[in-house]
mmCIF file of C-alpha atoms in Angstrom:
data_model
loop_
_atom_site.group_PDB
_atom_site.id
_atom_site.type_symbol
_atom_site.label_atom_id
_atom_site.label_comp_id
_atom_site.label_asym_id
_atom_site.label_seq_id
_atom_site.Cartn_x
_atom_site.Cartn_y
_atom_site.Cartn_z
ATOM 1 C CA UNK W 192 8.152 98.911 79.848
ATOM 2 C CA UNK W 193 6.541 95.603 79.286
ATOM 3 C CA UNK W 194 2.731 95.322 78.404
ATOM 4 C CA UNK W 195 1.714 94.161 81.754
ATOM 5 C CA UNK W 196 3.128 97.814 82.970
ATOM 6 C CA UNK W 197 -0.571 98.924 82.053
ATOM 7 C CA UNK W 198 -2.040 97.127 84.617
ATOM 8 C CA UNK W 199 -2.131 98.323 88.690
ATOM 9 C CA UNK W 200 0.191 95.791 89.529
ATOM 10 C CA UNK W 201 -0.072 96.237 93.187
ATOM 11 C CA UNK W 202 -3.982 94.933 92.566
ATOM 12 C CA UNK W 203 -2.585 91.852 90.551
ATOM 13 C CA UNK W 204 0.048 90.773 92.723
ATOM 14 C CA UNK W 205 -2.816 90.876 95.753
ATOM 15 C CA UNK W 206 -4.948 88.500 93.551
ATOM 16 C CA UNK W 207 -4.776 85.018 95.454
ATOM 17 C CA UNK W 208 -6.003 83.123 92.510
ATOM 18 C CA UNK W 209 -6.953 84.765 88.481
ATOM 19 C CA UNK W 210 -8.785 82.585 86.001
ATOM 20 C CA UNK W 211 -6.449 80.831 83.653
ATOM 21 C CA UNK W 212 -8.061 79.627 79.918
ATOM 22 C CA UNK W 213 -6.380 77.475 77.571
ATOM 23 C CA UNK W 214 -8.231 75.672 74.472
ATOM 24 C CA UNK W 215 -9.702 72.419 74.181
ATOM 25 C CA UNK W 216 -9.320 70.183 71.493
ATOM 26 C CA UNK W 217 -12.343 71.276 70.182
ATOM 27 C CA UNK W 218 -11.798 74.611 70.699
ATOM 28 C CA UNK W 219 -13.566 75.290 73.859
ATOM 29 C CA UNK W 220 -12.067 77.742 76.206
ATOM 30 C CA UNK W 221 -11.940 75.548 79.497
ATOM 31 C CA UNK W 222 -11.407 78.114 82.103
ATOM 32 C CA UNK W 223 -9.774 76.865 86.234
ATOM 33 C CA UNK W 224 -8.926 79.056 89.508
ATOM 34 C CA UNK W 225 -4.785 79.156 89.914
ATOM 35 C CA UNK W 226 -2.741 81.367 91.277
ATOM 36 C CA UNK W 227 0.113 82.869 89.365
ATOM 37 C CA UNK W 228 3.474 85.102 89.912
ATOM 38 C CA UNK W 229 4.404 88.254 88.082
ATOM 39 C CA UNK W 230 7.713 88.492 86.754
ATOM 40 C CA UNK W 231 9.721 91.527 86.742
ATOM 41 C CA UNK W 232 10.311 90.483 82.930
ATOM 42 C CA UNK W 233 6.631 91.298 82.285
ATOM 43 C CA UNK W 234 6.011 87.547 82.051
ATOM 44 C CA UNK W 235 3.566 85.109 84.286
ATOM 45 C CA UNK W 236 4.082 82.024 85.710
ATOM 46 C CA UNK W 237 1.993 79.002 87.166
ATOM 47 C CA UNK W 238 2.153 75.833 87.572
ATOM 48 C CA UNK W 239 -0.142 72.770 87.191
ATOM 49 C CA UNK W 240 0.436 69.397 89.153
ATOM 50 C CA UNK W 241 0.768 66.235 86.771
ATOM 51 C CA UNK W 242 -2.887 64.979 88.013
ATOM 52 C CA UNK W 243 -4.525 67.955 86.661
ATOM 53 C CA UNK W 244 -2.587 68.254 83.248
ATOM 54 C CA UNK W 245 -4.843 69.241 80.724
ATOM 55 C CA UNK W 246 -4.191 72.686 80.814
ATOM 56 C CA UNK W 247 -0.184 72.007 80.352
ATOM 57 C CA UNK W 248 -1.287 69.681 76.776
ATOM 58 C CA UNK W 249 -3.808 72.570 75.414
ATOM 59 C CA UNK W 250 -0.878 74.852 76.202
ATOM 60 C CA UNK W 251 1.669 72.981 73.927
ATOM 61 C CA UNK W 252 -1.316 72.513 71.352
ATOM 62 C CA UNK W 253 -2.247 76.061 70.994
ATOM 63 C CA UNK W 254 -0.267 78.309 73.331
ATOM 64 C CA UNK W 255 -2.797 81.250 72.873
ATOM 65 C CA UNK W 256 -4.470 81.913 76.632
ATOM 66 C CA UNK W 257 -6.177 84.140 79.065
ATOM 67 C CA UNK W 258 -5.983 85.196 82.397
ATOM 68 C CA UNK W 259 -8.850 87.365 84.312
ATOM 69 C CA UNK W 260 -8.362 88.500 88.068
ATOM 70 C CA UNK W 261 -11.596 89.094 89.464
ATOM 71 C CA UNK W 262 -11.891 87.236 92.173
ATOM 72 C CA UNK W 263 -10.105 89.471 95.101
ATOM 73 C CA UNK W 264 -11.140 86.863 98.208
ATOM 74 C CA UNK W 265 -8.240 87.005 100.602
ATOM 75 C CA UNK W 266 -6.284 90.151 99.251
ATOM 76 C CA UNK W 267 -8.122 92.365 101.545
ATOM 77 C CA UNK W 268 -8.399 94.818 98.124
ATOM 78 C CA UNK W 269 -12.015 95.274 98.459
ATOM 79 C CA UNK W 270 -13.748 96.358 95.681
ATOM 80 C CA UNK W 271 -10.843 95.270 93.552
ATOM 81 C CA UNK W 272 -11.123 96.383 89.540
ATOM 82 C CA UNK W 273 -10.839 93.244 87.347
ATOM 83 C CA UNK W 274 -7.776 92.958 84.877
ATOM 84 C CA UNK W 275 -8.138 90.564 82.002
ATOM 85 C CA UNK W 276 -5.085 89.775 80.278
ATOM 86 C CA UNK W 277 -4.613 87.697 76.884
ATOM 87 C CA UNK W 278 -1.024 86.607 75.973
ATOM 88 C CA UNK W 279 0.425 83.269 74.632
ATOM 89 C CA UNK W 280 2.047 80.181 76.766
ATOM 90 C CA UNK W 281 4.457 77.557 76.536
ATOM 91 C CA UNK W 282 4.791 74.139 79.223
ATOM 92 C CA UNK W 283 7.875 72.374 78.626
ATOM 93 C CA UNK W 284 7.647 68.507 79.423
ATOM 94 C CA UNK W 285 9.992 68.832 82.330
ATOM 95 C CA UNK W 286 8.949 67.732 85.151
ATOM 96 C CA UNK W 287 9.495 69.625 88.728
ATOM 97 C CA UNK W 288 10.056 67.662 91.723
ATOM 98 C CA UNK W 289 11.657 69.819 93.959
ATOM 99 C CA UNK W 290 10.954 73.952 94.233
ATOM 100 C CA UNK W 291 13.952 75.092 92.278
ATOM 101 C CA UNK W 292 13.194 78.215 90.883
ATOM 102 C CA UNK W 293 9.976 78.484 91.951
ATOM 103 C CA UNK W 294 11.480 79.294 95.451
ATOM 104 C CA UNK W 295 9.349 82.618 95.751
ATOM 105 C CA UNK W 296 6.259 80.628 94.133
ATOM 106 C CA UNK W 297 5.914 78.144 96.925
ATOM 107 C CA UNK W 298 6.966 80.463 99.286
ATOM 108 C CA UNK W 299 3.754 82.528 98.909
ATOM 109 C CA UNK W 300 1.892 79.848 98.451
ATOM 110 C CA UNK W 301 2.852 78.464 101.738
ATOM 111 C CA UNK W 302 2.170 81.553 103.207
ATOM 112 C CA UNK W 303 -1.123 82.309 101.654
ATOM 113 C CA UNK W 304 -2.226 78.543 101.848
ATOM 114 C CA UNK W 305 -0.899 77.626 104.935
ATOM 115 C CA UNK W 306 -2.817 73.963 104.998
ATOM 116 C CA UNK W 307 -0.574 72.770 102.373
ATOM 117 C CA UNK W 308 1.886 72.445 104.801
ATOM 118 C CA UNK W 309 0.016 69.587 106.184
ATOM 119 C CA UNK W 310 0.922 67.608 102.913
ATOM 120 C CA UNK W 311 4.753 67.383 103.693
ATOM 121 C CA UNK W 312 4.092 65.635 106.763
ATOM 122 C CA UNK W 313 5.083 61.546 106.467
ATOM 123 C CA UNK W 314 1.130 60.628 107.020
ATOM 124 C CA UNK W 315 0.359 62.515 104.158
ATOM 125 C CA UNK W 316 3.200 62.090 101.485
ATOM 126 C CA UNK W 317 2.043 58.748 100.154
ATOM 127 C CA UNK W 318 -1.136 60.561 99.578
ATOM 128 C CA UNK W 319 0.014 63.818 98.288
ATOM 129 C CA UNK W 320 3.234 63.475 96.333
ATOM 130 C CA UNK W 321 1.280 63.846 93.148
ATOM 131 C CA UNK W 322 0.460 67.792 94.251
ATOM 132 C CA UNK W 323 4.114 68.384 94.394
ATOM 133 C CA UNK W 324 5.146 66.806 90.504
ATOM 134 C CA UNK W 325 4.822 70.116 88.657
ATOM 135 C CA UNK W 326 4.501 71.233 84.923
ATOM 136 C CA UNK W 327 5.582 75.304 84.633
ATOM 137 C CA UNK W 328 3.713 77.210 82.512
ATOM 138 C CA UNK W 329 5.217 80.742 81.177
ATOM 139 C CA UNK W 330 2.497 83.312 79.423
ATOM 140 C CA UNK W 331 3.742 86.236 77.548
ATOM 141 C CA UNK W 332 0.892 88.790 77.740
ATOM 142 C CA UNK W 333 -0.151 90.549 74.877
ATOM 143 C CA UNK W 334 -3.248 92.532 75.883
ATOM 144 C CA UNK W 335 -4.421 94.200 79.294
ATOM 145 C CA UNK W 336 -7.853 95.320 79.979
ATOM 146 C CA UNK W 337 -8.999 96.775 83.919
ATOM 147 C CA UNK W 338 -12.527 96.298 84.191
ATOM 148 C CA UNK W 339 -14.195 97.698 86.813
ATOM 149 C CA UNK W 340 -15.163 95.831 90.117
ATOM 150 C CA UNK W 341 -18.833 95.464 89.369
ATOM 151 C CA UNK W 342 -20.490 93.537 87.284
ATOM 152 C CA UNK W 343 -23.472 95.287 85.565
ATOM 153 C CA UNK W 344 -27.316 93.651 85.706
ATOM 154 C CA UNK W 345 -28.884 91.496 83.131
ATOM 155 C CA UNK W 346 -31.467 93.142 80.789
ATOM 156 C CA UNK W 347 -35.041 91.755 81.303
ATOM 157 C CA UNK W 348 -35.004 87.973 80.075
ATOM 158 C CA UNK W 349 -37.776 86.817 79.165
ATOM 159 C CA UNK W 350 -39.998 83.913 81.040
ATOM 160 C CA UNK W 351 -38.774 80.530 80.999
ATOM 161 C CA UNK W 352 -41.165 78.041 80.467
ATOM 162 C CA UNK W 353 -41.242 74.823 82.849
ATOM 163 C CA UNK W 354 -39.531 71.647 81.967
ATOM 164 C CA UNK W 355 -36.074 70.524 83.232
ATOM 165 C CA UNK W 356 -33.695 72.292 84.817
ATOM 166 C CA UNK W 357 -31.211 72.773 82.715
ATOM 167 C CA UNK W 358 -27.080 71.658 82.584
ATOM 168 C CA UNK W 359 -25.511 73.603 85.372
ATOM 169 C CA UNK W 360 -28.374 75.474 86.771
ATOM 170 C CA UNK W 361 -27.881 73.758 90.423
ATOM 171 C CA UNK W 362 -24.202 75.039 89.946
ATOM 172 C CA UNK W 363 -24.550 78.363 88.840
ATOM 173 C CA UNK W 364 -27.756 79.563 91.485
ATOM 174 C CA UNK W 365 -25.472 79.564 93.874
ATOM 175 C CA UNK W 366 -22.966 82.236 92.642
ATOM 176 C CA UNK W 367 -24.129 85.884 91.862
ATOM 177 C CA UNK W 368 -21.765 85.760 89.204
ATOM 178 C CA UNK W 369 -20.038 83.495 86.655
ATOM 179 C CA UNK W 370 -16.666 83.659 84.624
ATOM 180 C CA UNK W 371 -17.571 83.652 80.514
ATOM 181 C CA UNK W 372 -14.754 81.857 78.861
ATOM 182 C CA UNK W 373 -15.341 82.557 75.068
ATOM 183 C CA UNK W 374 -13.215 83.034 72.085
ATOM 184 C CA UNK W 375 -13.494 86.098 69.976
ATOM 185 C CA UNK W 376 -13.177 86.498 65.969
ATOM 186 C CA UNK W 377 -9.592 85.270 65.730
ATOM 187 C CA UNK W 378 -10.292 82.327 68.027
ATOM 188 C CA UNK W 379 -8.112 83.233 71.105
ATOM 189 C CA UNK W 380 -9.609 82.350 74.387
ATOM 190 C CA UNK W 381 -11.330 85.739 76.418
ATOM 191 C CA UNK W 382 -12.531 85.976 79.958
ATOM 192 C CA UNK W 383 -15.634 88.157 81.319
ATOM 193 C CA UNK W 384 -17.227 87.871 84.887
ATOM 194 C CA UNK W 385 -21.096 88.138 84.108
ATOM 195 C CA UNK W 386 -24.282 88.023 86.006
ATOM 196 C CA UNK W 387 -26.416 84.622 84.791
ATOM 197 C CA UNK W 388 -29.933 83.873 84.177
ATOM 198 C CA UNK W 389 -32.028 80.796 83.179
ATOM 199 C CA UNK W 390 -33.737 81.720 79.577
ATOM 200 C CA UNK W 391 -35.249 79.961 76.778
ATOM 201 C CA UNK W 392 -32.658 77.039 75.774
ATOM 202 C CA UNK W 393 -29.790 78.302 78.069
ATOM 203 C CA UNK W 394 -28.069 80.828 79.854
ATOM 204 C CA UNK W 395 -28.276 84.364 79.819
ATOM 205 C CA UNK W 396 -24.983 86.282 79.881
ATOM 206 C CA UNK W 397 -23.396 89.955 79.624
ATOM 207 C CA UNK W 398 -19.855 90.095 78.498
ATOM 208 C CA UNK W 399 -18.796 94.138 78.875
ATOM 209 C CA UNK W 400 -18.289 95.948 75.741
ATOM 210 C CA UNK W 401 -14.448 95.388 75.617
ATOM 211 C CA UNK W 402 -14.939 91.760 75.544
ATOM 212 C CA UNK W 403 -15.261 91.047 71.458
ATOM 213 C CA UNK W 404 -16.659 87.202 72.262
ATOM 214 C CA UNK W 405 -18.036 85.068 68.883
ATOM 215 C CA UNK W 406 -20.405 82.574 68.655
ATOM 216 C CA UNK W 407 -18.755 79.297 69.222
ATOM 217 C CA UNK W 408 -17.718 77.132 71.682
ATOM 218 C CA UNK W 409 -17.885 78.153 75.514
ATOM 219 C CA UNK W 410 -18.054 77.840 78.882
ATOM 220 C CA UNK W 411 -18.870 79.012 82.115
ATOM 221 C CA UNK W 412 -17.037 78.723 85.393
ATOM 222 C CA UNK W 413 -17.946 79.264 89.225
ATOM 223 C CA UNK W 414 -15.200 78.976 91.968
ATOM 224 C CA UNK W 415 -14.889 80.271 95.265
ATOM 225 C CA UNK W 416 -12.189 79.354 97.976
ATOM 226 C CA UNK W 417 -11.707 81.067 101.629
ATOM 227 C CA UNK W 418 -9.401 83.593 102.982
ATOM 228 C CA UNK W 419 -7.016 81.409 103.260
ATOM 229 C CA UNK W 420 -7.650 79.280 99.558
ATOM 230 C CA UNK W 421 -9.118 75.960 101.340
ATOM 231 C CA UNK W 422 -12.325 74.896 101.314
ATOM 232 C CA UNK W 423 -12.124 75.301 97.066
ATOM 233 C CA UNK W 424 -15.328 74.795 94.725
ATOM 234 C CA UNK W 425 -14.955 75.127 91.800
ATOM 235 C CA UNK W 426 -17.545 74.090 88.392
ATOM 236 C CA UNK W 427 -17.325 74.246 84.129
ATOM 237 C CA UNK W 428 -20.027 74.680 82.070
ATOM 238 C CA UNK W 429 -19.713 73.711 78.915
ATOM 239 C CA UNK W 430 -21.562 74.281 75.821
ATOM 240 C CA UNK W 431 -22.279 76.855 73.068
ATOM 241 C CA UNK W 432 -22.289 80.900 72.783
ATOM 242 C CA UNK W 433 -25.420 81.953 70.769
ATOM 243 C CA UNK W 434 -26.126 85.503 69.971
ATOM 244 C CA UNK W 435 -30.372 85.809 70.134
ATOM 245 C CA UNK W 436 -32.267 88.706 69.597
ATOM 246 C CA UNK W 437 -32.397 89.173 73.254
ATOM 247 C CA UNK W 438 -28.750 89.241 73.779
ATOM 248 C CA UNK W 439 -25.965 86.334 74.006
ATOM 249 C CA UNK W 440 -27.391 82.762 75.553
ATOM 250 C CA UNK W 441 -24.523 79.925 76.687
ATOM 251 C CA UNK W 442 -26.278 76.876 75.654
ATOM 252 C CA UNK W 443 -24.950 74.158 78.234
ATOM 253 C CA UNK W 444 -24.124 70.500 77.373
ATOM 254 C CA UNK W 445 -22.313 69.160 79.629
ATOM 255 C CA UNK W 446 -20.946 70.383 83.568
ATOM 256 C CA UNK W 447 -17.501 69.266 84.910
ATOM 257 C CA UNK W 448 -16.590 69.333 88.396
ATOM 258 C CA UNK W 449 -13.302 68.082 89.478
ATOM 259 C CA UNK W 450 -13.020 68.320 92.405
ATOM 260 C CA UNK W 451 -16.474 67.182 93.576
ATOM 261 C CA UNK W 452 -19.632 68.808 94.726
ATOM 262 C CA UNK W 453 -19.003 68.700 98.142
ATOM 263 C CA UNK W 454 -20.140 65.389 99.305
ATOM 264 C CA UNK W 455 -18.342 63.450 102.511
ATOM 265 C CA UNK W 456 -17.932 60.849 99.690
ATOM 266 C CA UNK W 457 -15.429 63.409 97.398
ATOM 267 C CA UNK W 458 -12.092 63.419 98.897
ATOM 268 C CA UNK W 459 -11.152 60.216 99.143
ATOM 269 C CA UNK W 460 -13.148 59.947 95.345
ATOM 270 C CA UNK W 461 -10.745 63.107 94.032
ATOM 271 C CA UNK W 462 -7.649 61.059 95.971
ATOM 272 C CA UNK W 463 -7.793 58.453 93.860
ATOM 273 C CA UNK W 464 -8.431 59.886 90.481
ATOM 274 C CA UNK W 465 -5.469 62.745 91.042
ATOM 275 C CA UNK W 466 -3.063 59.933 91.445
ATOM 276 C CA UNK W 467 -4.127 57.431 88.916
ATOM 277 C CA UNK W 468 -4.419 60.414 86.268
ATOM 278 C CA UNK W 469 -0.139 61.333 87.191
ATOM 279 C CA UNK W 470 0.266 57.684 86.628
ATOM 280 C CA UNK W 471 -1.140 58.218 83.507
ATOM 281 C CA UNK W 472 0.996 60.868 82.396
ATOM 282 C CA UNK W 473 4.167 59.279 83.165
ATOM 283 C CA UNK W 474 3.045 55.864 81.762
ATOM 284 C CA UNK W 475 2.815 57.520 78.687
ATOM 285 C CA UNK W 476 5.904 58.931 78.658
ATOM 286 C CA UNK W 477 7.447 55.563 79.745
ATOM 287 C CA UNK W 478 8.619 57.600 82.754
ATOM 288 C CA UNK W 479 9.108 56.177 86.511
ATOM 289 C CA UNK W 480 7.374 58.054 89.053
ATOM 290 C CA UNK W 481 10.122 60.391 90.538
ATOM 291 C CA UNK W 482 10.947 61.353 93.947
ATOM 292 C CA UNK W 483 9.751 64.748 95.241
ATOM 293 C CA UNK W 484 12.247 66.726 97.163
ATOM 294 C CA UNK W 485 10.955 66.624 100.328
ATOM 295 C CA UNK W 486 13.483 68.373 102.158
ATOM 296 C CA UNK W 487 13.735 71.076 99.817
ATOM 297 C CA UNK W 488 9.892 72.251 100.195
ATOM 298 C CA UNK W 489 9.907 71.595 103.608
ATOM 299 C CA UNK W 490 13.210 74.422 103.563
ATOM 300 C CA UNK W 491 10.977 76.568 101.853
ATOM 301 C CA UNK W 492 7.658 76.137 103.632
ATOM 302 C CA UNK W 493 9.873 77.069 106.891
ATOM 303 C CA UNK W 494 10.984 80.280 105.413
ATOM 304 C CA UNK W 495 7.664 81.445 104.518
ATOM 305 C CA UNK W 496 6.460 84.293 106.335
ATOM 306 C CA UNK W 497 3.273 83.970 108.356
ATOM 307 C CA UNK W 498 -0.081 84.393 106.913
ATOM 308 C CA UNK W 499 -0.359 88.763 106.079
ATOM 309 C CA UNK W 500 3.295 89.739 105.923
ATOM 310 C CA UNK W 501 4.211 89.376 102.029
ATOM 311 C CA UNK W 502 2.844 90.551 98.929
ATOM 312 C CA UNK W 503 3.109 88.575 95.642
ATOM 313 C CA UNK W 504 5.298 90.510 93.714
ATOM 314 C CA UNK W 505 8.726 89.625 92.759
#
């Protein structure tokens, strides 16, 4: 028995994508939309491409993390009940260029994403090899909580007076929901899908009785992706977790969004910072850019059953 045996693990393997928090330097929990494999071993694994690397460095800074599936788009699970899980990571600095054992990873992937095939074409290679230079991240899970599927109401907020819209307010009206990434007395990252509301100075928020959050440093993400994970949106929050007499308020401060806001302008914008932030990384490291292994993800993306005919589970 490992402690991720508590969980329905037919619901988590369904999961096309979880919520995955590490720590900022400054402590903020910066939650992003991944997708992730179950081990038989009771561990996770994901994976983050070079150009998107943060995650990997708060990982090796302070492995403590969390992971919350609650987003059940594409699994065809319905009314899906939420499983949080808290455990602690490690990202060795070794850099994967081919799909060597991460064959089932891909696989799924492939299957479950089938555009990224497109990217092993020649047209797109020059453009794409960045997506393909991987950092593997394993988490050890130390707590499991199923929440139900829905997420309860707000209490009566009070009226907000006018003035300017506040940090993240054009982001967040377009969700009915948001993902709470807070840290609770010890200062490990937790995850908590709540309903949001404009209120005095901030953000109203609910995080479900199970969810010990602290005041502190916090955030507040929205994603979404299709059935078949294109067409992503995703958008942080950032800012501070207040308790108030009326309940917890996420004071914003500042609103990331990485991968644009969906202007004609973005992908050739997001293009160009993906692969100057991998040359980054490996100009640090005094490394040479290496070679992806073409041949051996194309191998893989051809054995790859057609979208509907796996499960991810290994």
């Amino acid at each position: 028995m490992t402690v991720l045996d508590s969980a329905p693990l037919d619901v988590l393997d369904a999961y096309r994508t979880c919520e995955f928090a590490t720590l900022g330097r400054d402590g903020t929990p910066l939650a992003w939309p991944t997708a992730v494999r179950r081990h038989d071993d009771g561990t996770l694994r994901l994976t983050t491409s070079l150009a998107f690397a943060q995650k990997a460095l708060n990982v090796r800074r302070d492995g403590r993390v969390a992971l919350l599936f609650s987003d059940p788009t594409g699994s065809g699970l319905g009314d899906a009940p939420q499983i949080f899980v808290g455990g602690r990571a490690e990202c060795p600095d070794d850099i994967r260029t081919g799909p060597e054992d991460l064959e089932d990873y891909w696989r799924v992937l492939f299957e479950r994403q089938p555009h990224s095939r497109s990217y092993l074409s020649w047209p797109m290679r020059r453009l794409m090899d960045w997506y393909y230079l991987r950092l593997v991240i394993t988490v050890a899970p130390e707590q499991v909580i199923v929440r139900p599927a829905s997420v309860p109401p707000l209490p009566q907020a009070s009226a907000v007076a006018g003035g300017a819209p506040l940090p993240g307010a054009m982001q967040l009206a377009g969700y009915s929901t948001a993902v709470l990434g807070a840290r609770d007395a010890s200062g490990a990252p937790v995850l908590a899908r709540t309903r949001t509301a404009p209120a005095a100075g901030g953000f109203a928020v609910l995080p479900p009785d199970d969810c010990a959050v602290a005041p502190g440093p916090a955030s507040l993400l929205v994603h979404r992706h299709d059935e078949r994970l294109n067409h992503m949106r995703n958008a942080l929050v950032r800012g501070e977790l207040c308790r108030t007499d009326e309940g917890w308020l996420l004071v914003p401060g500042k609103v990331l969004e990485p991968m644009g806001s969906g202007r004609p302008s973005d992908a050739p914008r997001v293009l160009r910072s993906t692969q100057r932030a991998t040359d980054r990384y490996l100009e640090r490291r005094g490394l040479q850019r290496p070679q992806v292994r073409w041949d051996r993800f194309r191998e893989v993306a051809a054995s790859a059953p057609r979208p509907g005919r796996s499960r991810w589970a290994s």
